[in-house]
PDB file of N, CA and C in Angstrom:
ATOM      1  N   UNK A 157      12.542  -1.125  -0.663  1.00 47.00           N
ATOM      2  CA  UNK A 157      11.338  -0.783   0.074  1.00 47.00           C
ATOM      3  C   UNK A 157      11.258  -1.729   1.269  1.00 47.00           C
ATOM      4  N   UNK A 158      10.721  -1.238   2.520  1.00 50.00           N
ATOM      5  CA  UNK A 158      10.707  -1.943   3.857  1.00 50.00           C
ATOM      6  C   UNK A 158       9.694  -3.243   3.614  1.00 50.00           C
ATOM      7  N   UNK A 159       9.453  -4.052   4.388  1.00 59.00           N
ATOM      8  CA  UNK A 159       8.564  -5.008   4.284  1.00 59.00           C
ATOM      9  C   UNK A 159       7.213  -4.036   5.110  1.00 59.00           C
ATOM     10  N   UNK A 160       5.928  -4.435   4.788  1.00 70.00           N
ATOM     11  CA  UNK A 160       4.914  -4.049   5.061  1.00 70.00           C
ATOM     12  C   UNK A 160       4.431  -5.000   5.972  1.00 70.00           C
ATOM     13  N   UNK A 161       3.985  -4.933   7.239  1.00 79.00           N
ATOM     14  CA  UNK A 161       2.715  -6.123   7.881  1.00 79.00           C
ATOM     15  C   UNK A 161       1.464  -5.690   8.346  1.00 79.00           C
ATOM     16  N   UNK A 162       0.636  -6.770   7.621  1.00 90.00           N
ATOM     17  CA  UNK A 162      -0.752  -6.104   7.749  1.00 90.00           C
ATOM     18  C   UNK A 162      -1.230  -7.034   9.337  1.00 90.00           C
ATOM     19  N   UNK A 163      -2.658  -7.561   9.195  1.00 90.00           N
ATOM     20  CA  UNK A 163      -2.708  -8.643  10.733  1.00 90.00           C
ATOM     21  C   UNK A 163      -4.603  -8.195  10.249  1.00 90.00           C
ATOM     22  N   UNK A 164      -4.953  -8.704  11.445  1.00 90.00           N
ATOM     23  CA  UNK A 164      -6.244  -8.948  11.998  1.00 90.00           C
ATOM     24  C   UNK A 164      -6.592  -7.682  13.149  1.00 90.00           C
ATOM     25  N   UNK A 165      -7.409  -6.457  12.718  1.00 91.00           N
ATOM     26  CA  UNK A 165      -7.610  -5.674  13.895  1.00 91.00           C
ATOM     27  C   UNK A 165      -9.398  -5.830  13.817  1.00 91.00           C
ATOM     28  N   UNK A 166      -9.767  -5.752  14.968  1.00 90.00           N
ATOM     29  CA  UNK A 166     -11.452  -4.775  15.326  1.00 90.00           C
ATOM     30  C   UNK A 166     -11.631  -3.815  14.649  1.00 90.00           C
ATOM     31  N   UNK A 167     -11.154  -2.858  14.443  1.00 90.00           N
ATOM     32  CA  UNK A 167     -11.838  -1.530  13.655  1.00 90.00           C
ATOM     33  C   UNK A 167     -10.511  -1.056  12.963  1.00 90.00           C
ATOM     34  N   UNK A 168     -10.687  -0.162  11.965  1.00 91.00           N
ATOM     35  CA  UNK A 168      -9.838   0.217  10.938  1.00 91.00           C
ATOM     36  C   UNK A 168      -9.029   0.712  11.640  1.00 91.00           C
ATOM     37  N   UNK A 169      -7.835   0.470  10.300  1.00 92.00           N
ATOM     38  CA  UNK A 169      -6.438   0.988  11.066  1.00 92.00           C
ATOM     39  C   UNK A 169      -5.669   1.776  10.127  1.00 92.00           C
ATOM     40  N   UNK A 170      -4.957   2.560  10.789  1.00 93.00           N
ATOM     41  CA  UNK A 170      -4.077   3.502  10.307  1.00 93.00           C
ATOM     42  C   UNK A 170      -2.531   3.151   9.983  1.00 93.00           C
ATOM     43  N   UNK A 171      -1.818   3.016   8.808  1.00 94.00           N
ATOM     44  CA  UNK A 171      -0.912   2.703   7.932  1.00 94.00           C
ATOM     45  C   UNK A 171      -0.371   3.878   7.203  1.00 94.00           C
ATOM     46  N   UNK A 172       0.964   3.849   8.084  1.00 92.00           N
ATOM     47  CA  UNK A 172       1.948   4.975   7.792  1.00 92.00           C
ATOM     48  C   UNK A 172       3.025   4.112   6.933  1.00 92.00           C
ATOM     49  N   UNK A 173       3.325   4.844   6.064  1.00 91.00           N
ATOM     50  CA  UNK A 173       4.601   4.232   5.170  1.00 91.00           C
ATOM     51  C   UNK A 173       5.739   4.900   4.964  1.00 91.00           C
ATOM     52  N   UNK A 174       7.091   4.314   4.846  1.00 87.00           N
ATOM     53  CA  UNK A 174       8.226   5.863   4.779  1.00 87.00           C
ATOM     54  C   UNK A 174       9.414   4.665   3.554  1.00 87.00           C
ATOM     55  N   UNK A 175       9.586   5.544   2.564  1.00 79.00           N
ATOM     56  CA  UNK A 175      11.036   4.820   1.950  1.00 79.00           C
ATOM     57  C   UNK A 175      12.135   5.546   1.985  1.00 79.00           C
ATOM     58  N   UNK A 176      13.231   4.459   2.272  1.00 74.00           N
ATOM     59  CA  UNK A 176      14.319   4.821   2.659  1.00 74.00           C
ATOM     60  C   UNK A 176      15.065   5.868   2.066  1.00 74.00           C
ATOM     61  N   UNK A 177      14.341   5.600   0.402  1.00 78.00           N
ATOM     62  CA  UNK A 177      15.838   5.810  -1.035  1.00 78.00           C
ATOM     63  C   UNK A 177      15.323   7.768  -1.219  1.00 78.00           C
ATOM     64  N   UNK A 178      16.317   7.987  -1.043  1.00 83.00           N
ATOM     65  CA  UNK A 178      16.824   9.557  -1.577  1.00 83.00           C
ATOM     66  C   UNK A 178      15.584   9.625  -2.474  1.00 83.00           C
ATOM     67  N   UNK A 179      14.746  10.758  -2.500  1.00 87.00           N
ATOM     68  CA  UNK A 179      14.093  11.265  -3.800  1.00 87.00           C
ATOM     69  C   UNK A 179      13.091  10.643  -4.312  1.00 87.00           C
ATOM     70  N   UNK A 180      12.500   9.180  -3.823  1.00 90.00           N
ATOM     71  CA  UNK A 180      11.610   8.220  -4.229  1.00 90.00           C
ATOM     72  C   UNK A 180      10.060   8.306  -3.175  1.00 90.00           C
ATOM     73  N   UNK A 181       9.440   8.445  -4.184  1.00 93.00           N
ATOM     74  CA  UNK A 181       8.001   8.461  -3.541  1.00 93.00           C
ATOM     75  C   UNK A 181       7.141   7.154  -3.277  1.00 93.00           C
ATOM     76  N   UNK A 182       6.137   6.871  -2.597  1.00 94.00           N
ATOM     77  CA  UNK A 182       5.342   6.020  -2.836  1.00 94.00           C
ATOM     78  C   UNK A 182       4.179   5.970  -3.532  1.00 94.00           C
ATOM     79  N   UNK A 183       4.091   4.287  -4.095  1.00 94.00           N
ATOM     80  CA  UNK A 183       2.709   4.739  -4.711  1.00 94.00           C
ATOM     81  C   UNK A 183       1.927   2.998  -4.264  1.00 94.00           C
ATOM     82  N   UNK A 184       0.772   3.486  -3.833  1.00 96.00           N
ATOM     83  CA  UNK A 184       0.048   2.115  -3.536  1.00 96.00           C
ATOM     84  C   UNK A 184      -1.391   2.555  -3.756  1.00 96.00           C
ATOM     85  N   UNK A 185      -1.829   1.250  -3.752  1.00 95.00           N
ATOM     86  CA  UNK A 185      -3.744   0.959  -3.736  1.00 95.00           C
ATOM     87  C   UNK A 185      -3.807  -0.364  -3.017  1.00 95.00           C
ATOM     88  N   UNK A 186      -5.481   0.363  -2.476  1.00 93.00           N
ATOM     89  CA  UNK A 186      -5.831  -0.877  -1.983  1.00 93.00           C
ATOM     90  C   UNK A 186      -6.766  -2.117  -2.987  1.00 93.00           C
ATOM     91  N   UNK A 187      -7.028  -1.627  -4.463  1.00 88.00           N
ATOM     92  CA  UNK A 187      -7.317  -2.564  -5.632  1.00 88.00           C
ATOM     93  C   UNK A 187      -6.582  -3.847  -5.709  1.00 88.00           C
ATOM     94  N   UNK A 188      -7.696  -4.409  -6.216  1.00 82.00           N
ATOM     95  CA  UNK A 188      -7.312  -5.411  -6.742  1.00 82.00           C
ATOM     96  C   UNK A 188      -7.222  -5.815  -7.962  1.00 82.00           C
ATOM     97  N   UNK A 189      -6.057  -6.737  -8.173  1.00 80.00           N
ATOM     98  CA  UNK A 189      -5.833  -6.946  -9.775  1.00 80.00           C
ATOM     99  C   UNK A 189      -4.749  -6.972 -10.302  1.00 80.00           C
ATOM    100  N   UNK A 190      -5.081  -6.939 -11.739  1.00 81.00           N
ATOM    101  CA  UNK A 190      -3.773  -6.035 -12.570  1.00 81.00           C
ATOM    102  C   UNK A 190      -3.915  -4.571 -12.878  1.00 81.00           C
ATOM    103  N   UNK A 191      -5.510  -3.773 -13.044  1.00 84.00           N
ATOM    104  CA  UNK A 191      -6.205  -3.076 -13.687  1.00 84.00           C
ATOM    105  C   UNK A 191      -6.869  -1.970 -12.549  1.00 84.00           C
ATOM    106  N   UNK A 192      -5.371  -1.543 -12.027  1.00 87.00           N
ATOM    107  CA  UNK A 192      -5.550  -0.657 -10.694  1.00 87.00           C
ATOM    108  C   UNK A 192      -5.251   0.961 -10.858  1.00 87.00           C
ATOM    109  N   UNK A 193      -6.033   1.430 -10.079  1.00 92.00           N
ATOM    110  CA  UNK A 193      -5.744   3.007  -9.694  1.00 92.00           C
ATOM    111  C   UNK A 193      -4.653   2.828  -8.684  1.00 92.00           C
ATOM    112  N   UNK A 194      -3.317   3.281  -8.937  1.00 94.00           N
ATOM    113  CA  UNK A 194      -2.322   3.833  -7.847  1.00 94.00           C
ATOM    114  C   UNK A 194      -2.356   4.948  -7.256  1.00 94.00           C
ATOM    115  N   UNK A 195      -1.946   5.567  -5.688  1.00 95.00           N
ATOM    116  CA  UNK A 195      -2.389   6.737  -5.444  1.00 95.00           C
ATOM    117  C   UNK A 195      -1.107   7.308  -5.138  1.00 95.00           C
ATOM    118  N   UNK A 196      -0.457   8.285  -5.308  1.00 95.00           N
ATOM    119  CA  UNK A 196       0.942   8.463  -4.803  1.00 95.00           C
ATOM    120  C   UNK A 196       0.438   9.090  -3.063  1.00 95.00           C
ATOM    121  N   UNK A 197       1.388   8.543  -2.800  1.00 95.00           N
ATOM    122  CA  UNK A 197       1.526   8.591  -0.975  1.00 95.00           C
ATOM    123  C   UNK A 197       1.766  10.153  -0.212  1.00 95.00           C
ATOM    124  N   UNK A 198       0.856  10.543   0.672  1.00 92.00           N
ATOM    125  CA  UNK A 198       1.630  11.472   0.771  1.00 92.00           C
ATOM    126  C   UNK A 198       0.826  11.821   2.392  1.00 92.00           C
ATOM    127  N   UNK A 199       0.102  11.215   2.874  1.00 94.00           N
ATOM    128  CA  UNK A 199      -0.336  11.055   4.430  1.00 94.00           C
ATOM    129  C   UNK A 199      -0.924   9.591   4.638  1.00 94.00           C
ATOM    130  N   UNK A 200      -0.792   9.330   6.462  1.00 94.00           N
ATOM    131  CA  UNK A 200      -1.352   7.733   6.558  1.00 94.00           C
ATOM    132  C   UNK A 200      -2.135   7.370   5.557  1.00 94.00           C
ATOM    133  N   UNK A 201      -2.713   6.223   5.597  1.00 95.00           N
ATOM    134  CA  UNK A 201      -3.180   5.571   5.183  1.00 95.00           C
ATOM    135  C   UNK A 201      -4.419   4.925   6.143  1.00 95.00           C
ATOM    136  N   UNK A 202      -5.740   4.611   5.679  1.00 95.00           N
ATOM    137  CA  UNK A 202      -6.919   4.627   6.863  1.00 95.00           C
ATOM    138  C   UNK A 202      -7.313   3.214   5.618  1.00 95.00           C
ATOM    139  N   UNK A 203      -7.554   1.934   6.417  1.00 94.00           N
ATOM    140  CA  UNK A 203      -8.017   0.678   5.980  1.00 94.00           C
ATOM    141  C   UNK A 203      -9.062   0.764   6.796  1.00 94.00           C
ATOM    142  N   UNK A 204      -9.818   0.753   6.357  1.00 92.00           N
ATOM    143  CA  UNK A 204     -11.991   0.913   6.942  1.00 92.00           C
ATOM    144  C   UNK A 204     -12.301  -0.984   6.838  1.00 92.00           C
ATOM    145  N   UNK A 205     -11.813  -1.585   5.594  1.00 91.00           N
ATOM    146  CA  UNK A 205     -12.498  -2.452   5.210  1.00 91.00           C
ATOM    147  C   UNK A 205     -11.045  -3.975   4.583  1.00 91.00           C
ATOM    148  N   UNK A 206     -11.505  -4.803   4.526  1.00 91.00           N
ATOM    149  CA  UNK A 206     -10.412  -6.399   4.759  1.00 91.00           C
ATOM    150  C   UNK A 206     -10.001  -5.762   2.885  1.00 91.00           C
ATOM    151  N   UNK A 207      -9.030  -5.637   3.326  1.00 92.00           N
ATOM    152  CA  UNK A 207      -7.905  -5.998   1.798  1.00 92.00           C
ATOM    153  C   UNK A 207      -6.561  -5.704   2.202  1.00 92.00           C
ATOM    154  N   UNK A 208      -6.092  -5.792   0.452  1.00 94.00           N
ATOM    155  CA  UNK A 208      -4.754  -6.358   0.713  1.00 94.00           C
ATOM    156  C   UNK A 208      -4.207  -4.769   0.360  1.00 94.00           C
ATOM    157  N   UNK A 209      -2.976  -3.914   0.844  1.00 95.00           N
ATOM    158  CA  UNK A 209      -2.726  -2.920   0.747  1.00 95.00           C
ATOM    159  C   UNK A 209      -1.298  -3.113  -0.156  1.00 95.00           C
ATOM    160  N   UNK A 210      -1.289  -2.538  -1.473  1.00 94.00           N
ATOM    161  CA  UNK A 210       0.226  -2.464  -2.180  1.00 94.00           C
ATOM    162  C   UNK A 210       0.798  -1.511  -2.414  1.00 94.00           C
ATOM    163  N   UNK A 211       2.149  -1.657  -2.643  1.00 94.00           N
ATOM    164  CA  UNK A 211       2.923  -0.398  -2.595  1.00 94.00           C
ATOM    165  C   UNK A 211       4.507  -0.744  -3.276  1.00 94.00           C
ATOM    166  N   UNK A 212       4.765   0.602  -3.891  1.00 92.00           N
ATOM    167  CA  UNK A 212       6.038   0.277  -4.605  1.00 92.00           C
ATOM    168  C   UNK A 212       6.459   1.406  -4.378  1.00 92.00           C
ATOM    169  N   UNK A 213       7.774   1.529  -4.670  1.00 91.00           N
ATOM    170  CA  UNK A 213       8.371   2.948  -4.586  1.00 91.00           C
ATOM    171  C   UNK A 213       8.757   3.127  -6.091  1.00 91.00           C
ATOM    172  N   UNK A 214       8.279   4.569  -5.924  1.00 92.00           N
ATOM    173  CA  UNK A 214       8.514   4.918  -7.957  1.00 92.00           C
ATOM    174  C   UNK A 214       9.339   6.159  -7.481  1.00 92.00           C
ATOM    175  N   UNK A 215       9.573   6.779  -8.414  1.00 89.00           N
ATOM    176  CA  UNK A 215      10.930   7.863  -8.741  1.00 89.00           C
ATOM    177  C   UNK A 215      11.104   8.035 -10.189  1.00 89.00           C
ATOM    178  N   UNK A 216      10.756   9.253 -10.707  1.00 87.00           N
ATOM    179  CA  UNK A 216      11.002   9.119 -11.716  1.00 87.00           C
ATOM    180  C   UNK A 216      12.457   8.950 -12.895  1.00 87.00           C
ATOM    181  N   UNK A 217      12.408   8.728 -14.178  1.00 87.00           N
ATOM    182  CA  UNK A 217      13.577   8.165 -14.525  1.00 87.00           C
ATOM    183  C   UNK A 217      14.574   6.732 -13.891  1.00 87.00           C
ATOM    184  N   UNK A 218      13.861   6.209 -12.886  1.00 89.00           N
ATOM    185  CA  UNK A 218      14.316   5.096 -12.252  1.00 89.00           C
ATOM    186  C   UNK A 218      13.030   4.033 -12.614  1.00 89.00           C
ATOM    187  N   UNK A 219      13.501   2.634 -12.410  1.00 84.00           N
ATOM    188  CA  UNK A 219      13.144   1.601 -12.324  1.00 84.00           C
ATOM    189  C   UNK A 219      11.818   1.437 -11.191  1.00 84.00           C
ATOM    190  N   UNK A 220      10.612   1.308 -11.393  1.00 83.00           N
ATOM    191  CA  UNK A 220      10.049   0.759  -9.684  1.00 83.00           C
ATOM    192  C   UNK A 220      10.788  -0.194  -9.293  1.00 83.00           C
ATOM    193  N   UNK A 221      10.455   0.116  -7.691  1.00 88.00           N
ATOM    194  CA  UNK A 221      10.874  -1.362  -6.652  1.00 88.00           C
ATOM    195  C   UNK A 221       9.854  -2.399  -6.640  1.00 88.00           C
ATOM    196  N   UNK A 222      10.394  -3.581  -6.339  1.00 89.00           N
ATOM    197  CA  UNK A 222       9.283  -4.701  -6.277  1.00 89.00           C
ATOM    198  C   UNK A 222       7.777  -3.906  -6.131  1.00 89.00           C
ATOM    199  N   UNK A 223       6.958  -4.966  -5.995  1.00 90.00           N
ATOM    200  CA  UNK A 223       5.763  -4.489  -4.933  1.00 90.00           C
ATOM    201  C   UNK A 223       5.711  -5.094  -3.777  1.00 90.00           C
ATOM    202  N   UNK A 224       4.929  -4.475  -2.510  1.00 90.00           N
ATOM    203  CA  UNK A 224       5.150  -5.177  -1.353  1.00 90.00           C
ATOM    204  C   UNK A 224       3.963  -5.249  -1.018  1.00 90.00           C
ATOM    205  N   UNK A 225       3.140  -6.504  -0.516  1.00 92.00           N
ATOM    206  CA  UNK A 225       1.702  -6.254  -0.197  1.00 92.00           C
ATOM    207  C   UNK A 225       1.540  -6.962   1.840  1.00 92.00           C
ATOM    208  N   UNK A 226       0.365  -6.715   1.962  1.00 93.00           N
ATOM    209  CA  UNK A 226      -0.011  -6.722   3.188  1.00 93.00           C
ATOM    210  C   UNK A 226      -1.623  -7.057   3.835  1.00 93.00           C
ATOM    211  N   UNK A 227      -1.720  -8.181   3.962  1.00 93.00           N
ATOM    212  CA  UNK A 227      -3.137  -8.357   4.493  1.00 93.00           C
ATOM    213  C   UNK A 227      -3.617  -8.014   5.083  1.00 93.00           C
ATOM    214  N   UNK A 228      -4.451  -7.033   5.298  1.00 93.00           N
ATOM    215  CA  UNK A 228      -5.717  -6.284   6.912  1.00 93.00           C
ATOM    216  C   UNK A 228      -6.996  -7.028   6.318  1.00 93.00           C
ATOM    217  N   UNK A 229      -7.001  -7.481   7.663  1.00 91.00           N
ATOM    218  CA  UNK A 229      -8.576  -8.085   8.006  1.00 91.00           C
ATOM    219  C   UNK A 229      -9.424  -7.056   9.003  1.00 91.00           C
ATOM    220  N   UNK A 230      -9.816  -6.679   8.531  1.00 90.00           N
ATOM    221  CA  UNK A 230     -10.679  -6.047   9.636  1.00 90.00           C
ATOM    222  C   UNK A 230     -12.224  -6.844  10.860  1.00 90.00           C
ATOM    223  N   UNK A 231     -12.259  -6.937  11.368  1.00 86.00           N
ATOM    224  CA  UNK A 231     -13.092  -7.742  12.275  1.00 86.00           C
ATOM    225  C   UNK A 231     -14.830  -7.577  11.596  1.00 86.00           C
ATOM    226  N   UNK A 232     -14.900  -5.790  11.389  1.00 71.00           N
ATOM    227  CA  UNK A 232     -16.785  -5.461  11.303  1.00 71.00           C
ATOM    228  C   UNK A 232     -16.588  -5.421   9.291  1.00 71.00           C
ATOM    229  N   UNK A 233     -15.729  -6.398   8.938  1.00 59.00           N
ATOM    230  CA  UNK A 233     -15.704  -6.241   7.590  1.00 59.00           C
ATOM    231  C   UNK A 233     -15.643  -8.271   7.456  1.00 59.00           C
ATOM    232  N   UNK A 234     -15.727  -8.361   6.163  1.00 60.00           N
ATOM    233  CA  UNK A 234     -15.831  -9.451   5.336  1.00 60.00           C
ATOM    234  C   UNK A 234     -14.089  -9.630   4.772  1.00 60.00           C
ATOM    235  N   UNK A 235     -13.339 -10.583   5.351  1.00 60.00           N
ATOM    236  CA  UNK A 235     -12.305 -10.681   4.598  1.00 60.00           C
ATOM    237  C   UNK A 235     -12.336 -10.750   3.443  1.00 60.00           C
ATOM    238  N   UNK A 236     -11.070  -9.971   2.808  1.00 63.00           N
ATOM    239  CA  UNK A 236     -10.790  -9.770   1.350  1.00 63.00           C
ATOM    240  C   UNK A 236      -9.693 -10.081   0.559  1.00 63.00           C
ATOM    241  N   UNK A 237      -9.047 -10.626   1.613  1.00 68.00           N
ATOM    242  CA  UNK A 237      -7.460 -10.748   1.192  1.00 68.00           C
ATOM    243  C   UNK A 237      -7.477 -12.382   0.061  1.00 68.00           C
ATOM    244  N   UNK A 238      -6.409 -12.609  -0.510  1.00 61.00           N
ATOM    245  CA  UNK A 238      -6.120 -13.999  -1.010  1.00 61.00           C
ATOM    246  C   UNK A 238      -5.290 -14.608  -0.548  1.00 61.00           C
TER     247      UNK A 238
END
């Protein structure tokens, strides 16, 4: 899976994701935790508010890939990241 970079914007931002591997989908949330809803990927992605965005690539009968995370701060939001 590619590396992800999040940053510091003014108003929400839009987060497109693509994996490389033959046949493998994405799956991320913007939760926090261990005790998360994953969403499988399947248009941008819209960050309104400061967190951390994760993502793995799943496929079934295969192994997941790491996870890869990414800090957005948003400016008219309260940082959320760790």
């Amino acid at each position: 899976m590619p590396s992800l970079a999040g940053g510091s914007y003014e108003a929400a931002v839009t987060v497109a994701l693509d994996v490389p591997a033959p046949g493998a989908s994405i799956a991320w949330t913007l939760d926090g935790g261990d005790d998360v809803h994953w969403r499988l990927y399947g248009e941008p992605i819209v960050v309104a508010a400061s967190a951390t965005l994760r993502a793995r690539a799943v496929r079934y009968g295969w192994a997941e890939s790491d996870e890869i995370r990414a800090c957005f701060v948003i400016a008219s939001a309260p940082p959320a990241c760790p």
